[in-house]
Coordinates of C-alpha atoms in Angstrom, one line a residue:
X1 CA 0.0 0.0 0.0
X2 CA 1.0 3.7 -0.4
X3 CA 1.3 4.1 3.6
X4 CA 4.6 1.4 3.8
X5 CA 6.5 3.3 1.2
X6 CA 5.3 6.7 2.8
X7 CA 5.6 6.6 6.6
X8 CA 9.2 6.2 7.0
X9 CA 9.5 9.4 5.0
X10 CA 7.3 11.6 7.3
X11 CA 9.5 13.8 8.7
X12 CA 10.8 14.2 12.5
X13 CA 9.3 17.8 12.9
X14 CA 6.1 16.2 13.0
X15 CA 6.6 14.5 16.1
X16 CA 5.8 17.4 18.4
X17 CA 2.1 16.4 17.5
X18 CA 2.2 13.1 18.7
X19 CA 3.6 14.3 22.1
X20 CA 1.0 16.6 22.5
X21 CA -1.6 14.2 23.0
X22 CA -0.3 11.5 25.5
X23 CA -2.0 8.2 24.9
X24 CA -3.5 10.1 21.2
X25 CA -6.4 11.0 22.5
X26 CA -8.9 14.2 22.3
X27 CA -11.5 15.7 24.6
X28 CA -14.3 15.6 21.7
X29 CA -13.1 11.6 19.8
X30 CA -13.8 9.3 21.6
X31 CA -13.7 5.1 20.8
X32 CA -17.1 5.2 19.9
X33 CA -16.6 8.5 17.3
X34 CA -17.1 6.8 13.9
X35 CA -13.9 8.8 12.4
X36 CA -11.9 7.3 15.7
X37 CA -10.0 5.1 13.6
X38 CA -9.3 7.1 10.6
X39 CA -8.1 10.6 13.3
X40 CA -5.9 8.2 15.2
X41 CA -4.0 6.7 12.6
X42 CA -3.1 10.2 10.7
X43 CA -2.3 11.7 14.1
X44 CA -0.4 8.6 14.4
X45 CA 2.1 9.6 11.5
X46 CA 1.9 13.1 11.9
X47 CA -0.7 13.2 9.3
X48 CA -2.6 15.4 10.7
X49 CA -2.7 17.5 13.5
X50 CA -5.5 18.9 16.6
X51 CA -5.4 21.8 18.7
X52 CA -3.9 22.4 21.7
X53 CA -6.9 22.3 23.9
X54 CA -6.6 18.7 23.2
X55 CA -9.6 18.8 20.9
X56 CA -9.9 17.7 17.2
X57 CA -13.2 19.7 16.1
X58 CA -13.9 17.0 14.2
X59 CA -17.0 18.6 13.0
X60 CA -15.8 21.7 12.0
X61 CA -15.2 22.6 7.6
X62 CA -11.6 22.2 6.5
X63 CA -10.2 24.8 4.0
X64 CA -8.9 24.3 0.2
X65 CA -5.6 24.7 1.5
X66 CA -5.9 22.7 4.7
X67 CA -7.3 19.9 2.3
X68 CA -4.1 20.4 0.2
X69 CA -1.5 20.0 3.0
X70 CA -2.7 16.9 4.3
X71 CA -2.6 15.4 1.2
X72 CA 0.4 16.0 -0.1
X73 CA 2.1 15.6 3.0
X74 CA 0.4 12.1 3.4
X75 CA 0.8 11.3 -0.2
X76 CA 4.0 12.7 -1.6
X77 CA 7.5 12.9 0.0
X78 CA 9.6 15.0 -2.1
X79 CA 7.1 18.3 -2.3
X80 CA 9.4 21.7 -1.7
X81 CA 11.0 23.7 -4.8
X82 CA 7.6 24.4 -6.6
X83 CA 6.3 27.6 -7.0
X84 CA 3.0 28.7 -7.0
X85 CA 1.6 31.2 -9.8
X86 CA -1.8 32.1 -7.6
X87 CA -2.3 35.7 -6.5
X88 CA -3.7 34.7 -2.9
X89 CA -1.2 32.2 -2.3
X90 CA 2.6 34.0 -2.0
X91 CA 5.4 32.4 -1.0
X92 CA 4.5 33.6 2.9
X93 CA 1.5 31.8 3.2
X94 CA 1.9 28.7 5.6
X95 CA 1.1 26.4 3.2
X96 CA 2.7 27.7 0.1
X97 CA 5.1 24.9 -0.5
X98 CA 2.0 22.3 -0.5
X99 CA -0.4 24.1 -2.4
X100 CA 2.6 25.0 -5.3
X101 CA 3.6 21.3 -5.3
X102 CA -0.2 20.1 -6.1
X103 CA 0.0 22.8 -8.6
X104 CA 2.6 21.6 -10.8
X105 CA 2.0 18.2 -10.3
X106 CA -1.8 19.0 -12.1
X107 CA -3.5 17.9 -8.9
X108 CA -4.7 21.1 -8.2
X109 CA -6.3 24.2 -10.2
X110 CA -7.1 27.8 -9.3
X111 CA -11.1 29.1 -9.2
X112 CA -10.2 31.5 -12.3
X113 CA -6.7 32.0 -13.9
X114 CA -4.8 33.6 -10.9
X115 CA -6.5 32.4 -7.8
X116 CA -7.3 29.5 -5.5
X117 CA -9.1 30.8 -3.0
X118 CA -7.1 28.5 -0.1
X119 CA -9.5 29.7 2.8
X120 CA -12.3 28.8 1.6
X121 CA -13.9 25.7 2.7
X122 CA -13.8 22.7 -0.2
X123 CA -16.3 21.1 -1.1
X124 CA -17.3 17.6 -1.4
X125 CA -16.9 17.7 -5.7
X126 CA -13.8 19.5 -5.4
X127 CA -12.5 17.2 -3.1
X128 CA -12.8 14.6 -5.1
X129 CA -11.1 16.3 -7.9
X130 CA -8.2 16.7 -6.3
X131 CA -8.3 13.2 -5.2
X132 CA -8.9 12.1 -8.7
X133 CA -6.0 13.2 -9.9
X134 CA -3.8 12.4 -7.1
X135 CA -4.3 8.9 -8.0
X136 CA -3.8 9.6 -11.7
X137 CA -0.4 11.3 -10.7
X138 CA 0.3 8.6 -8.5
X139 CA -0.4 6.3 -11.5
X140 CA -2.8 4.3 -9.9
X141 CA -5.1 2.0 -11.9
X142 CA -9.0 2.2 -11.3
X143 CA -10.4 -1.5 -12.9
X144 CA -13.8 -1.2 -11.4
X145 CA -16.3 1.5 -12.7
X146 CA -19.9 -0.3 -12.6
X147 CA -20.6 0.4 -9.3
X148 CA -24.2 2.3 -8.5
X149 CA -24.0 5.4 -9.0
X150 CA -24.8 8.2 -5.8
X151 CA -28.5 8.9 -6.0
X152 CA -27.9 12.3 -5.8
X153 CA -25.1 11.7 -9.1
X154 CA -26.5 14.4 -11.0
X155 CA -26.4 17.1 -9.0
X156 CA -23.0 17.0 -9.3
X157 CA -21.5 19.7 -11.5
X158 CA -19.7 18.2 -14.8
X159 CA -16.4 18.9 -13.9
X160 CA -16.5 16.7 -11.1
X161 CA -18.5 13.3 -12.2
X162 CA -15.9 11.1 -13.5
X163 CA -13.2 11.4 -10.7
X164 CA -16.4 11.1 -8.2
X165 CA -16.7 7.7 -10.5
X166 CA -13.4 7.2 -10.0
X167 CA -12.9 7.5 -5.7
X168 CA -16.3 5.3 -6.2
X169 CA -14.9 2.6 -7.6
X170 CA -11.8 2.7 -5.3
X171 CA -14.1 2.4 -2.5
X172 CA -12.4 5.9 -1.3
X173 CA -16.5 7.6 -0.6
X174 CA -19.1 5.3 0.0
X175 CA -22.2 8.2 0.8
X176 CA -24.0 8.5 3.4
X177 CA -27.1 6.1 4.9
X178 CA -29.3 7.9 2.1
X179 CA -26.7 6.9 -0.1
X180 CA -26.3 10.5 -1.5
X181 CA -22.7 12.6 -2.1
X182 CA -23.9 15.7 -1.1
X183 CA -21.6 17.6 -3.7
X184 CA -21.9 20.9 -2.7
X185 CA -22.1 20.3 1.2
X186 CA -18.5 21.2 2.6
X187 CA -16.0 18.8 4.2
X188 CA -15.4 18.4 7.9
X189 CA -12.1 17.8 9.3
X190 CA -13.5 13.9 10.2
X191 CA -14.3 12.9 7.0
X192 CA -11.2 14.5 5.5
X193 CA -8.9 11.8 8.2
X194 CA -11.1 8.6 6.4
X195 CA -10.6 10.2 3.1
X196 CA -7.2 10.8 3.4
X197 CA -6.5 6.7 5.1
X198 CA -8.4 5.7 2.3
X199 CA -5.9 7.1 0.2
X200 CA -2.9 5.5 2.2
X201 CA -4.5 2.3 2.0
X202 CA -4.5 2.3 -2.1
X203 CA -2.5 0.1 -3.9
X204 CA 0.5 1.0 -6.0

């Protein structure tokens, strides 16, 4: 799977989030949470990190370039030297080298020609955009593509429907108990942490 070439390659400065939660745990996750599993394991390889009141928020919407950072830190190990071309995203902002690595790797595109709009909270369809083409640029194959398709499928825009197809059939989103994608509803920082395991899980 991606995580065993990966997680030897996360790197030390990461620790520090580990440490901060003695015994991994937070004040609002607990066993029971249904994204327990999914928080643990990322926190576990300094995937992804909570707050220092020892609370996750795992409810709370995750930005475009939140979104961004995790995944190429989870996904890629060699992401610094890129340079981003956006207007809102210089080379101060904090997640700079991320966001200009997704760029030229064709993961990720702006909302118009010079921007990408990194705090804005991302949405369900462009989540799995950028997903999509992570796998593509990870050159991972996708065999399976009859699976049922979302009942809500076509309200999602046309940009999006094929790599939704795609994360489908790799079992990365699954719905929820009305199986519907909700493709305009924003992400939450839990379902970002099974997303982004799903991911780790794949097979090169």
């Amino acid at each position: 799977s991606i995580s065993s070439n990966v997680v030897s390659n996360v790197v030390s400065n990461k620790e520090a989030s580990k440490e901060l939660f003695d015994g991994k745990t937070f004040s609002d996750v607990d066993e029971a949470h249904w994204a327990n599993s999914y928080i643990m394991e990322l926190v576990s390889k300094g995937i992804i990190d909570g707050y220092e009141d020892k609370t996750f928020r795992p409810n709370n919407n995750i930005t475009r370039a939140e979104f961004v950072k995790i995944l190429v830190s989870a996904l890629f190990t060699e992401y610094d030297g890129a340079n981003s071309e956006f207007d809102d995203v210089t080379n101060s902002h904090w997640a700079y080298k991320y966001i200009s690595y997704a760029s030229e790797k064709g993961i990720i595109f702006g909302v118009d020609d010079n921007s990408f709009a990194p705090d804005r909270n991302i949405t369900n369809e462009e989540m799995a955009v950028i997903c999509s083409r992570t796998i593509s640029a990870l050159n991972i194959s996708i065999n399976d593509k009859n699976k049922q398709a979302f009942n809500d499928f076509n309200d999602i825009s046309d940009f999006a429907k094929m790599s939704v197809i795609n994360l489908m059939s790799l079992n990365i989103i699954d719905g929820d108990e009305n199986y519907c994608f909700r493709p305009k509803n924003t992400l939450t920082r839990a379902q970002t942490a099974k997303i982004i395991y799903q991911m780790l899980e794949l097979e090169v």
